[in-house]
Coordinates of C-alpha atoms in Angstrom, one line a residue:
Chain A
X366 CA 0.3 -0.1 0.3
X367 CA 3.0 1.9 0.5
X368 CA 3.1 2.8 -3.5
X369 CA 0.0 5.5 -3.0
X370 CA 1.8 9.1 -2.8
X371 CA 1.0 11.6 -0.6
X372 CA -1.5 14.5 -1.8
X373 CA -0.5 17.2 1.0
X374 CA 3.0 18.2 2.0
X375 CA 3.8 19.1 5.7
X376 CA 3.9 23.3 5.0
X377 CA 0.0 22.2 3.0
X378 CA -1.0 20.5 6.8
X379 CA 0.4 23.6 8.3
X380 CA -1.3 25.4 6.7
X381 CA -4.7 23.3 6.8
X382 CA -4.3 23.2 10.7
X383 CA -4.0 26.3 11.6
X384 CA -6.9 27.8 9.5
X385 CA -9.0 24.8 10.5
X386 CA -9.1 25.1 13.7
X387 CA -8.2 29.3 14.6
X388 CA -9.0 28.3 18.3
X389 CA -5.2 26.3 18.4
X390 CA -2.7 28.2 19.7
X391 CA -0.9 28.9 16.8
X392 CA 2.9 26.6 16.9
X393 CA 1.0 24.2 19.0
X394 CA 1.4 21.8 16.4
X395 CA 4.1 21.6 13.5
X396 CA 3.7 18.7 10.8
X397 CA 7.2 18.0 10.5
X398 CA 8.2 15.4 7.5
X399 CA 5.3 13.7 4.8
X400 CA 6.0 10.4 3.0
X401 CA 3.7 7.3 2.4
X402 CA 0.9 6.7 4.7
X403 CA 3.2 8.4 7.6
X404 CA 3.2 11.6 8.8
X405 CA 5.8 13.2 12.0
X406 CA 4.2 15.6 13.6
X407 CA 5.8 17.5 16.9
X408 CA 3.8 19.1 20.4
X409 CA 5.3 21.5 21.7
X410 CA 5.7 22.0 25.0
X411 CA 2.5 23.9 27.0
X412 CA 2.7 24.9 30.1
X413 CA -0.6 23.4 30.8
X414 CA 0.2 20.5 29.6
X415 CA 2.4 19.5 32.5
X416 CA 1.2 17.8 35.7
X417 CA 3.0 18.0 39.4
X418 CA 5.9 15.4 39.0
X419 CA 7.0 17.8 35.6
X420 CA 5.2 15.2 33.7
X421 CA 3.4 15.9 30.6
X422 CA -0.3 14.8 31.4
X423 CA -2.1 11.7 29.5
X424 CA -5.1 13.9 27.2
X425 CA -2.3 15.9 25.6
X426 CA -0.3 13.1 24.6
X427 CA -3.9 11.9 23.4
X428 CA -4.8 14.8 21.6
X429 CA -1.3 14.9 19.6
X430 CA -2.1 11.4 19.0
X431 CA -5.7 12.3 17.6
X432 CA -3.9 15.6 15.6
X433 CA -1.3 13.5 14.1
X434 CA -3.3 10.8 12.9
X435 CA -6.0 13.3 11.3
X436 CA -3.0 15.0 9.5
X437 CA -1.7 11.5 7.3
X438 CA -5.6 10.8 6.6
X439 CA -5.3 14.8 5.2
X440 CA -1.9 13.4 4.0
X441 CA -3.2 10.9 1.5
X442 CA -6.6 11.3 1.0
X443 CA -6.4 15.7 0.2
X444 CA -8.4 18.5 2.4
X445 CA -11.0 15.8 4.1
X446 CA -12.3 18.3 6.8
X447 CA -15.0 16.7 8.0
X448 CA -13.6 13.8 8.8
X449 CA -13.7 12.6 12.6
X450 CA -12.0 10.2 14.7
X451 CA -15.1 7.7 15.3
X452 CA -12.6 5.8 18.2
X453 CA -9.5 6.3 19.7
X454 CA -7.0 3.8 21.9
X455 CA -4.2 4.5 23.8
X456 CA -1.4 3.2 26.3
X457 CA 0.8 5.0 28.2
X458 CA 4.4 2.8 28.2
X459 CA 5.7 5.9 30.5
X460 CA 6.3 9.0 31.9
X461 CA 6.9 11.1 29.8
X462 CA 9.8 14.1 30.2
X463 CA 8.0 18.1 30.0
X464 CA 9.5 18.4 26.4
X465 CA 8.0 18.9 22.7
X466 CA 6.8 15.4 21.8
X467 CA 6.6 14.0 18.6
X468 CA 3.8 11.7 16.9
X469 CA 4.6 9.5 14.0
X470 CA 0.7 8.0 12.8
X471 CA 1.3 5.6 10.7
X472 CA -2.3 4.4 8.2
X473 CA -2.8 0.6 8.6
X474 CA -5.9 0.6 6.1
X475 CA -7.2 3.3 4.6
X476 CA -10.5 2.1 2.5
X477 CA -13.5 5.2 0.7
X478 CA -15.0 5.3 4.4
X479 CA -12.6 5.2 6.8
X480 CA -9.1 4.9 7.9
X481 CA -7.1 3.1 10.6
X482 CA -4.0 3.9 12.0
X483 CA -1.2 4.3 14.7
X484 CA 0.5 6.8 16.1
X485 CA 3.7 5.7 18.3
X486 CA 4.6 9.0 21.2
X487 CA 8.2 10.0 21.9
X488 CA 9.3 13.4 24.0
X489 CA 12.0 15.3 22.3
X490 CA 16.0 13.6 22.4
X491 CA 14.8 10.4 23.4
X492 CA 13.9 7.6 22.0
X493 CA 11.9 5.0 23.7
X494 CA 8.4 5.3 22.9
X495 CA 5.9 7.0 26.2
X496 CA 2.3 6.1 24.7
X497 CA 1.4 4.4 21.8
X498 CA -2.1 5.3 19.8
X499 CA -4.5 3.2 17.3
X500 CA -8.0 4.8 16.1
X501 CA -10.5 4.8 12.8
X502 CA -11.5 8.7 11.3
X503 CA -15.0 7.9 9.3
X504 CA -14.7 10.1 6.1
X505 CA -16.9 12.2 4.5
X506 CA -18.3 10.9 1.1
X507 CA -16.2 11.4 -1.8
X508 CA -16.9 14.6 -3.7
X509 CA -13.7 14.8 -5.1
X510 CA -10.5 12.5 -6.6
X511 CA -9.5 11.0 -4.1
X512 CA -8.0 8.3 -5.4
X513 CA -6.3 7.0 -2.6
X514 CA -9.0 5.8 -0.8
X515 CA -10.1 1.7 -2.3
Chain B
X629 CA -19.5 -4.5 45.0
X630 CA -21.7 -1.5 45.2
X631 CA -21.7 -2.6 49.1
X632 CA -18.4 0.3 49.0
X633 CA -18.6 3.0 50.7
X634 CA -17.5 6.5 49.0
X635 CA -14.4 7.7 50.8
X636 CA -14.5 10.9 49.4
X637 CA -17.1 13.7 49.5
X638 CA -18.2 16.0 46.2
X639 CA -16.7 18.5 47.8
X640 CA -13.8 16.2 48.7
X641 CA -12.8 15.7 45.6
X642 CA -13.5 19.3 43.8
X643 CA -10.6 20.7 46.4
X644 CA -8.6 18.1 45.4
X645 CA -8.8 18.5 42.0
X646 CA -8.3 22.0 42.4
X647 CA -5.2 21.5 44.5
X648 CA -3.4 18.6 42.5
X649 CA -4.2 20.6 39.0
X650 CA -3.2 24.6 39.7
X651 CA -2.7 24.8 36.1
X652 CA -6.4 23.3 34.9
X653 CA -8.3 26.1 34.8
X654 CA -10.8 26.7 37.9
X655 CA -13.9 25.8 37.5
X656 CA -13.3 24.1 34.4
X657 CA -14.8 20.2 36.1
X658 CA -16.8 19.9 39.2
X659 CA -17.6 16.5 40.6
X660 CA -21.6 17.1 41.1
X661 CA -22.5 13.3 42.6
X662 CA -20.7 10.3 44.5
X663 CA -22.6 7.0 45.1
X664 CA -21.3 3.8 45.5
X665 CA -18.2 3.0 42.5
X666 CA -19.7 5.9 41.0
X667 CA -19.3 10.1 40.1
X668 CA -20.9 12.3 38.2
X669 CA -18.5 14.9 36.6
X670 CA -19.5 18.0 35.0
X671 CA -17.2 19.7 31.9
X672 CA -18.1 23.2 32.0
X673 CA -18.2 24.7 27.9
X674 CA -15.1 26.8 26.8
X675 CA -14.3 28.2 23.8
X676 CA -10.9 26.8 23.4
X677 CA -13.1 23.0 23.1
X678 CA -15.4 24.6 19.9
X679 CA -14.8 23.2 16.8
X680 CA -15.9 24.6 13.5
X681 CA -20.3 23.8 13.8
X682 CA -20.7 24.0 16.4
X683 CA -19.4 20.7 18.4
X684 CA -17.0 20.0 21.3
X685 CA -13.6 18.9 20.5
X686 CA -12.9 14.9 20.8
X687 CA -10.4 15.6 22.7
X688 CA -11.7 17.7 25.6
X689 CA -14.6 14.4 25.6
X690 CA -11.3 12.5 26.3
X691 CA -9.8 15.1 29.1
X692 CA -13.6 15.0 30.6
X693 CA -13.4 11.1 30.1
X694 CA -10.1 10.8 32.1
X695 CA -10.9 13.4 34.9
X696 CA -14.5 11.7 35.8
X697 CA -12.5 8.4 35.9
X698 CA -10.2 9.6 38.2
X699 CA -12.6 11.4 40.0
X700 CA -14.3 8.1 40.7
X701 CA -11.0 6.3 41.4
X702 CA -10.0 9.1 44.2
X703 CA -13.8 8.9 45.6
X704 CA -13.7 5.1 46.0
X705 CA -9.7 4.6 47.2
X706 CA -9.5 8.2 49.1
X707 CA -6.3 11.0 48.1
X708 CA -4.3 8.6 45.6
X709 CA -3.1 11.4 43.6
X710 CA -0.8 9.0 42.1
X711 CA -3.0 7.0 40.2
X712 CA -2.0 7.0 36.8
X713 CA -4.4 6.7 33.7
X714 CA -2.4 2.7 31.9
X715 CA -5.0 3.0 29.2
X716 CA -8.3 4.8 27.2
X717 CA -10.8 3.3 24.9
X718 CA -12.9 6.6 24.0
X719 CA -15.8 5.6 21.0
X720 CA -17.1 9.0 19.8
X721 CA -21.0 8.2 19.1
X722 CA -22.8 11.6 18.1
X723 CA -21.8 14.5 17.6
X724 CA -21.9 17.1 21.1
X725 CA -23.8 20.0 20.6
X726 CA -21.3 23.1 22.4
X727 CA -23.0 22.9 25.6
X728 CA -21.7 21.5 29.1
X729 CA -21.0 18.0 28.9
X730 CA -21.6 15.5 31.9
X731 CA -19.4 12.4 32.5
X732 CA -20.4 8.9 34.7
X733 CA -17.7 7.6 35.6
X734 CA -18.9 3.8 37.3
X735 CA -16.3 0.9 38.2
X736 CA -15.7 -2.9 36.9
X737 CA -13.6 -3.2 39.1
X738 CA -11.6 -2.0 42.3
X739 CA -8.2 -4.2 43.0
X740 CA -5.1 -3.4 44.9
X741 CA -3.5 -2.8 41.6
X742 CA -5.9 -1.2 39.5
X743 CA -9.3 0.3 38.8
X744 CA -11.3 -0.4 35.5
X745 CA -14.3 2.2 34.9
X746 CA -16.2 2.8 32.0
X747 CA -17.6 6.7 31.4
X748 CA -20.4 7.4 29.8
X749 CA -20.8 11.1 28.2
X750 CA -23.6 13.4 27.1
X751 CA -24.1 17.2 26.9
X752 CA -26.1 19.3 29.2
X753 CA -29.9 19.2 29.1
X754 CA -29.6 16.2 26.1
X755 CA -30.0 12.5 27.5
X756 CA -28.6 10.2 24.8
X757 CA -25.0 9.4 24.9
X758 CA -22.3 11.2 22.9
X759 CA -19.1 9.6 24.0
X760 CA -18.5 6.1 25.4
X761 CA -14.3 5.1 26.9
X762 CA -13.4 2.7 28.6
X763 CA -10.0 2.2 31.0
X764 CA -7.1 1.5 33.9
X765 CA -5.9 3.0 36.2
X766 CA -2.8 1.7 37.7
X767 CA -2.7 2.8 41.6
X768 CA 0.1 3.5 43.3
X769 CA 1.0 0.6 46.5
X770 CA -0.9 1.1 49.0
X771 CA 0.7 3.2 52.6
X772 CA -2.8 3.6 53.9
X773 CA -5.9 2.3 54.7
X774 CA -7.3 1.6 51.7
X775 CA -10.4 -0.7 52.8
X776 CA -11.8 -0.8 49.7
X777 CA -9.0 -2.6 47.7
X778 CA -9.1 -5.8 47.3
Chain C
X1298 CA -33.3 5.7 20.7
X1299 CA -34.6 3.0 22.8
X1300 CA -38.6 3.7 21.2
X1301 CA -37.1 1.7 18.2
X1302 CA -38.4 -2.1 18.1
X1303 CA -36.3 -5.4 17.6
X1304 CA -36.8 -6.6 13.7
X1305 CA -36.2 -9.8 14.7
X1306 CA -36.8 -12.7 17.7
X1307 CA -34.4 -14.4 19.9
X1308 CA -36.2 -17.3 17.5
X1309 CA -35.2 -16.3 14.4
X1310 CA -31.9 -14.9 15.6
X1311 CA -31.1 -19.2 16.9
X1312 CA -32.1 -19.9 13.5
X1313 CA -30.1 -17.1 12.0
X1314 CA -26.7 -18.0 14.2
X1315 CA -27.0 -22.1 13.2
X1316 CA -27.9 -21.3 9.6
X1317 CA -25.1 -18.7 9.0
X1318 CA -21.8 -20.7 11.1
X1319 CA -22.6 -24.0 10.3
X1320 CA -19.1 -24.7 11.9
X1321 CA -20.3 -23.4 14.9
X1322 CA -21.2 -25.8 17.3
X1323 CA -24.9 -26.4 17.7
X1324 CA -25.9 -25.1 21.1
X1325 CA -23.0 -23.0 21.4
X1326 CA -24.9 -19.9 21.8
X1327 CA -28.5 -19.5 22.3
X1328 CA -30.0 -15.6 21.9
X1329 CA -32.5 -15.8 25.7
X1330 CA -33.7 -12.5 25.7
X1331 CA -34.3 -9.7 22.8
X1332 CA -35.5 -5.9 24.0
X1333 CA -34.8 -2.4 21.8
X1334 CA -30.7 -2.5 21.5
X1335 CA -30.0 -5.5 23.7
X1336 CA -30.1 -9.0 24.0
X1337 CA -28.6 -11.7 26.2
X1338 CA -26.8 -14.1 24.8
X1339 CA -26.1 -17.4 26.3
X1340 CA -22.4 -19.4 25.9
X1341 CA -22.6 -23.1 27.4
X1342 CA -20.0 -23.8 29.1
X1343 CA -16.9 -26.8 26.4
X1344 CA -14.2 -28.6 27.5
X1345 CA -12.1 -26.5 25.6
X1346 CA -12.7 -23.5 27.0
X1347 CA -10.9 -24.0 30.0
X1348 CA -8.1 -23.3 31.3
X1349 CA -6.2 -24.8 34.0
X1350 CA -6.8 -23.7 37.1
X1351 CA -10.8 -24.2 36.0
X1352 CA -11.6 -20.6 34.5
X1353 CA -12.6 -20.0 31.1
X1354 CA -10.4 -18.7 28.7
X1355 CA -10.4 -14.8 27.3
X1356 CA -10.6 -15.7 23.7
X1357 CA -13.8 -18.0 24.6
X1358 CA -15.0 -14.3 26.4
X1359 CA -14.2 -12.9 23.6
X1360 CA -15.7 -14.9 20.9
X1361 CA -19.0 -14.3 23.3
X1362 CA -18.6 -10.6 23.2
X1363 CA -18.5 -10.1 19.4
X1364 CA -21.1 -12.5 18.9
X1365 CA -23.9 -11.1 21.7
X1366 CA -23.1 -7.5 19.8
X1367 CA -23.5 -9.6 16.0
X1368 CA -27.0 -11.1 18.2
X1369 CA -28.0 -7.0 18.8
X1370 CA -27.0 -5.6 15.6
X1371 CA -29.2 -8.4 13.3
X1372 CA -31.4 -8.1 15.8
X1373 CA -32.4 -4.5 15.1
X1374 CA -31.7 -4.1 11.8
X1375 CA -32.8 -7.3 10.3
X1376 CA -30.5 -10.3 8.4
X1377 CA -27.6 -7.8 7.8
X1378 CA -24.8 -11.7 7.5
X1379 CA -22.6 -9.3 5.8
X1380 CA -21.8 -7.2 9.2
X1381 CA -18.4 -7.5 10.2
X1382 CA -16.7 -6.3 13.7
X1383 CA -14.5 -3.4 12.7
X1384 CA -12.5 -3.6 15.8
X1385 CA -13.1 -4.5 19.3
X1386 CA -11.8 -3.4 22.6
X1387 CA -12.3 -6.2 25.8
X1388 CA -11.7 -5.8 29.5
X1389 CA -11.2 -8.9 31.6
X1390 CA -12.3 -8.2 35.1
X1391 CA -12.2 -11.3 37.5
X1392 CA -10.9 -15.2 37.4
X1393 CA -14.1 -16.2 35.9
X1394 CA -15.5 -19.7 36.5
X1395 CA -15.6 -22.3 34.5
X1396 CA -19.5 -22.1 33.8
X1397 CA -21.7 -21.0 30.8
X1398 CA -21.1 -17.4 30.1
X1399 CA -24.1 -14.7 29.7
X1400 CA -23.0 -11.8 27.7
X1401 CA -25.5 -8.8 27.6
X1402 CA -25.2 -6.4 24.4
X1403 CA -26.5 -3.1 24.6
X1404 CA -26.3 -0.8 21.6
X1405 CA -24.7 2.2 21.8
X1406 CA -25.2 4.0 18.4
X1407 CA -27.1 2.4 15.5
X1408 CA -25.8 4.4 11.6
X1409 CA -26.7 3.7 8.6
X1410 CA -23.0 2.1 8.0
X1411 CA -21.4 1.0 11.5
X1412 CA -23.9 0.4 15.1
X1413 CA -21.7 0.4 17.9
X1414 CA -22.4 -1.3 21.4
X1415 CA -20.9 -2.5 24.8
X1416 CA -21.1 -6.1 26.1
X1417 CA -21.4 -7.3 29.7
X1418 CA -20.6 -10.6 30.2
X1419 CA -20.7 -13.1 33.9
X1420 CA -21.5 -16.6 34.4
X1421 CA -24.1 -18.1 35.0
X1422 CA -25.5 -17.3 38.4
X1423 CA -23.1 -15.4 39.7
X1424 CA -24.5 -11.3 39.6
X1425 CA -20.7 -9.7 38.7
X1426 CA -18.8 -9.2 35.7
X1427 CA -16.4 -11.1 34.4
X1428 CA -15.6 -9.2 31.1
X1429 CA -16.7 -5.6 29.8
X1430 CA -16.1 -5.5 26.4
X1431 CA -16.6 -2.0 23.5
X1432 CA -16.8 -2.8 19.5
X1433 CA -18.3 -1.3 16.1
X1434 CA -19.9 -3.5 13.7
X1435 CA -19.7 -1.7 10.3
X1436 CA -23.0 -2.8 8.2
X1437 CA -23.2 -3.5 4.2
X1438 CA -25.3 -0.8 2.2
X1439 CA -28.8 -0.9 2.7
X1440 CA -30.8 -2.8 -0.3
X1441 CA -33.5 -3.5 2.3
X1442 CA -36.1 -1.2 4.0
X1443 CA -34.0 -1.1 7.3
X1444 CA -36.3 1.8 9.6
X1445 CA -34.0 1.1 12.4
X1446 CA -31.0 2.7 10.4
X1447 CA -30.7 6.3 10.6
Chain D
X325 CA 15.1 -1.6 25.9
X326 CA 16.4 -4.0 22.7
X327 CA 19.3 -4.9 25.1
X328 CA 17.6 -7.4 26.7
X329 CA 17.6 -11.2 25.5
X330 CA 14.8 -13.3 25.0
X331 CA 15.5 -16.1 27.9
X332 CA 13.8 -18.6 25.7
X333 CA 14.1 -20.2 22.7
X334 CA 10.9 -20.8 20.3
X335 CA 11.2 -24.6 20.9
X336 CA 11.4 -23.6 24.8
X337 CA 8.0 -22.0 23.9
X338 CA 6.1 -24.6 21.6
X339 CA 6.9 -27.2 24.6
X340 CA 5.2 -24.8 27.5
X341 CA 2.3 -24.2 25.3
X342 CA 1.9 -27.7 24.1
X343 CA 1.9 -28.3 28.5
X344 CA 0.1 -25.2 29.7
X345 CA -2.9 -25.9 27.1
X346 CA -3.5 -29.2 26.9
X347 CA -6.9 -28.9 25.1
X348 CA -5.5 -26.4 22.3
X349 CA -5.1 -28.6 19.4
X350 CA -1.4 -29.5 19.4
X351 CA 0.2 -27.8 15.8
X352 CA -2.5 -24.9 16.2
X353 CA 0.3 -23.0 17.1
X354 CA 3.7 -22.5 16.3
X355 CA 6.0 -20.6 17.7
X356 CA 8.6 -19.9 14.4
X357 CA 11.1 -17.7 15.6
X358 CA 12.2 -16.0 19.1
X359 CA 14.2 -11.9 19.1
X360 CA 14.5 -9.4 22.1
X361 CA 11.2 -9.0 22.5
X362 CA 9.9 -9.7 19.4
X363 CA 8.0 -12.7 18.3
X364 CA 6.7 -14.8 15.3
X365 CA 3.2 -16.8 15.7
X366 CA 1.9 -18.9 13.1
X367 CA -1.8 -21.1 13.6
X368 CA -2.7 -23.2 11.4
X369 CA -6.2 -23.1 9.1
X370 CA -8.0 -24.7 11.0
X371 CA -12.3 -26.0 9.1
X372 CA -13.5 -24.5 12.9
X373 CA -12.0 -20.9 12.0
X374 CA -13.1 -20.7 8.4
X375 CA -16.2 -18.8 7.8
X376 CA -18.6 -18.3 5.1
X377 CA -16.6 -16.8 2.3
X378 CA -13.6 -18.2 3.1
X379 CA -12.5 -16.1 5.4
X380 CA -11.2 -16.7 8.6
X381 CA -13.3 -15.7 11.6
X382 CA -12.4 -12.5 13.6
X383 CA -12.4 -14.0 17.3
X384 CA -10.0 -16.4 15.6
X385 CA -7.2 -13.9 14.8
X386 CA -7.9 -12.3 18.2
X387 CA -7.2 -16.3 19.4
X388 CA -3.5 -15.4 17.4
X389 CA -3.1 -11.9 19.3
X390 CA -3.9 -13.0 22.5
X391 CA -1.0 -16.1 21.9
X392 CA 1.2 -14.4 20.2
X393 CA 1.6 -11.5 22.8
X394 CA 1.8 -14.6 25.5
X395 CA 4.4 -15.9 23.9
X396 CA 6.6 -12.7 23.7
X397 CA 5.9 -12.5 27.4
X398 CA 6.8 -15.6 28.0
X399 CA 10.0 -15.3 26.1
X400 CA 11.0 -12.1 28.1
X401 CA 10.0 -13.2 31.5
X402 CA 11.1 -17.2 31.5
X403 CA 7.4 -19.4 32.4
X404 CA 5.5 -17.3 34.0
X405 CA 2.6 -19.4 33.1
X406 CA 0.1 -16.8 35.4
X407 CA 0.5 -13.6 33.3
X408 CA -3.4 -13.2 31.8
X409 CA -4.1 -11.4 29.6
X410 CA -6.3 -7.5 31.3
X411 CA -7.0 -5.7 28.5
X412 CA -6.9 -6.4 24.6
X413 CA -7.7 -4.1 21.4
X414 CA -8.4 -4.9 18.1
X415 CA -8.8 -3.5 14.8
X416 CA -9.4 -5.8 11.8
X417 CA -8.0 -4.5 8.9
X418 CA -8.7 -6.7 5.5
X419 CA -10.9 -9.3 5.3
X420 CA -8.0 -12.5 5.6
X421 CA -7.7 -15.6 3.4
X422 CA -8.8 -18.8 4.2
X423 CA -4.8 -19.4 5.4
X424 CA -2.0 -20.3 8.3
X425 CA -2.2 -16.6 9.9
X426 CA 0.9 -14.8 11.2
X427 CA 1.2 -12.9 14.3
X428 CA 4.3 -11.2 15.1
X429 CA 4.0 -9.4 19.0
X430 CA 6.4 -6.9 19.7
X431 CA 6.8 -5.7 23.0
X432 CA 6.5 -2.4 23.7
X433 CA 6.3 -1.0 27.5
X434 CA 8.0 -4.4 30.0
X435 CA 7.9 -3.8 33.8
X436 CA 7.6 -5.8 37.1
X437 CA 3.8 -5.6 37.3
X438 CA 2.9 -5.6 33.6
X439 CA 4.1 -5.6 29.7
X440 CA 1.8 -3.9 26.7
X441 CA 2.5 -5.1 23.4
X442 CA 1.1 -5.0 19.4
X443 CA 0.6 -8.1 17.3
X444 CA 0.3 -7.6 13.4
X445 CA -1.6 -10.3 11.9
X446 CA -1.3 -10.8 8.1
X447 CA -2.0 -14.5 6.8
X448 CA -0.2 -17.0 4.6
X449 CA 2.2 -15.7 1.7
X450 CA 0.7 -12.7 1.5
X451 CA 2.7 -8.7 3.0
X452 CA -0.4 -6.9 3.7
X453 CA -1.4 -6.7 7.6
X454 CA -5.1 -7.9 8.2
X455 CA -5.7 -7.3 11.9
X456 CA -3.9 -5.0 14.9
X457 CA -4.3 -5.3 18.3
X458 CA -2.7 -4.2 21.1
X459 CA -3.0 -5.2 25.2
X460 CA -1.9 -5.7 28.5
X461 CA -0.9 -8.5 29.9
X462 CA -0.4 -8.5 34.0
X463 CA 2.5 -10.6 35.3
X464 CA 2.5 -12.1 38.6
X465 CA 5.0 -11.7 41.4
X466 CA 8.2 -12.2 41.0
X467 CA 9.0 -15.5 42.4
X468 CA 12.5 -15.7 40.2
X469 CA 15.1 -14.3 39.3
X470 CA 13.3 -12.2 36.7
X471 CA 16.2 -9.4 35.5
X472 CA 14.3 -8.9 31.7
X473 CA 11.7 -7.2 34.5
X474 CA 12.3 -4.0 35.6

């Protein structure tokens, strides 16, 4: 399935993210790389994400997982902004240091109606993952040439 | 298992929540009722939770689920602030109107090492659920008289 | 949503189950009751489901959860045999005694394209649940009058 | 974490599996390879796993996921037969052809009390995954030198 090419670049994704969610603090998320079926998204460390003991909050990591999955869906399908999460499972693996967090999202399946993907999350400058998520996005009806969806 | 009595009241839980997470906007969450193995938590509608189309964001609902589950764990175990989410699964059921959201968290199991519970989420003034979550909290070693944990 | 009436009876569901899965041991599953958005299914204790220590195997409980969810989907939608599980999460709560197991499946959402439901599992003659599952069935295109799907 | 070495070989795991679950059809599962934090397990195609249309049943794939995760836990921890699944999430990605199925299980975290891992499932002679699972095993108290658990 990795023969499918992304339809949007990192720059286009960052623009979409900024315009689609004007209330999200600008610069909170940044799409860093886009590959076939995979994107890397960085979430800047925010004071409000830090829990006592100097660790990132669980819901903050979930937000990163959800955003990274949304970004890989848009990267492969084009600007289907109406795509919505239908379900997500997150496992917390280790206490994350209070740094920027990085989510690598990979699509496991892309069909006309939905996309399933997983996200591995780590913090900046550390290789071991701190969380893993897997979930489904439901895609809107296809009104455009979405040749990547089967 | 419903013969176990809560060890903390709604008022005590709200105080704990406020003191433990000073960075959470004050008044964002409010524990409304506490029963054996069950609490109800309200999340005030915040502008930053609202997505285009006038709906609450998925991560905001996840945050409510996580908080409500934490509150029912504390209600039954006492102030084990070190309890941490180990995993959570959320299903989004319907588009939530942009109102206050209400999470009803129920413990399905409470043991010495962990607690499993589910959360049903709806928005104010509507009975149909908009999301369902189920997850596990890992409990710290028992250093106090936690007679509710088996 | 509980104003929707089931379209199939327990007897019709048992016939469907028997005919659709001829390789499932006859009598392994029995739909006992059907209510709006809810069914109760019994799984007969089989020797091959019993693990050392006299407990039911985890995969056996998963099979019951999957079957009970399928049955409530069919009860509400009619004989959409092509409905398939798209994802399922199961939590094991307590060691189940090696008896018949009973799954109560409830639909949390029923739309045209999918159904989300949860299943609470206990063993015969014991009220406390031994497992909880939640998952999604994807529904085939509607070629018949499926007025319960919205 | 991949500096941890397996404590059991494929042959030892197959012996354990056979002795621990005498009721599982002999030869149904076979551990094929063992690497640090990873095992590959093959599930032989059984007539009773085949659903109408020539596809493997969902619960059969779940059973493979559960077994593969158990095998990687035992591979890394030694013969902790009392390890039990506490929860598991499975996503079905594509219709699996009715062949042998192969599960690649990888541990994402291994601590003293629990292990979290994921399993990618495909069918023989096809590279694309048909299912993905992620779940947790709870480990018994350590009565032996389990130096791989932290």
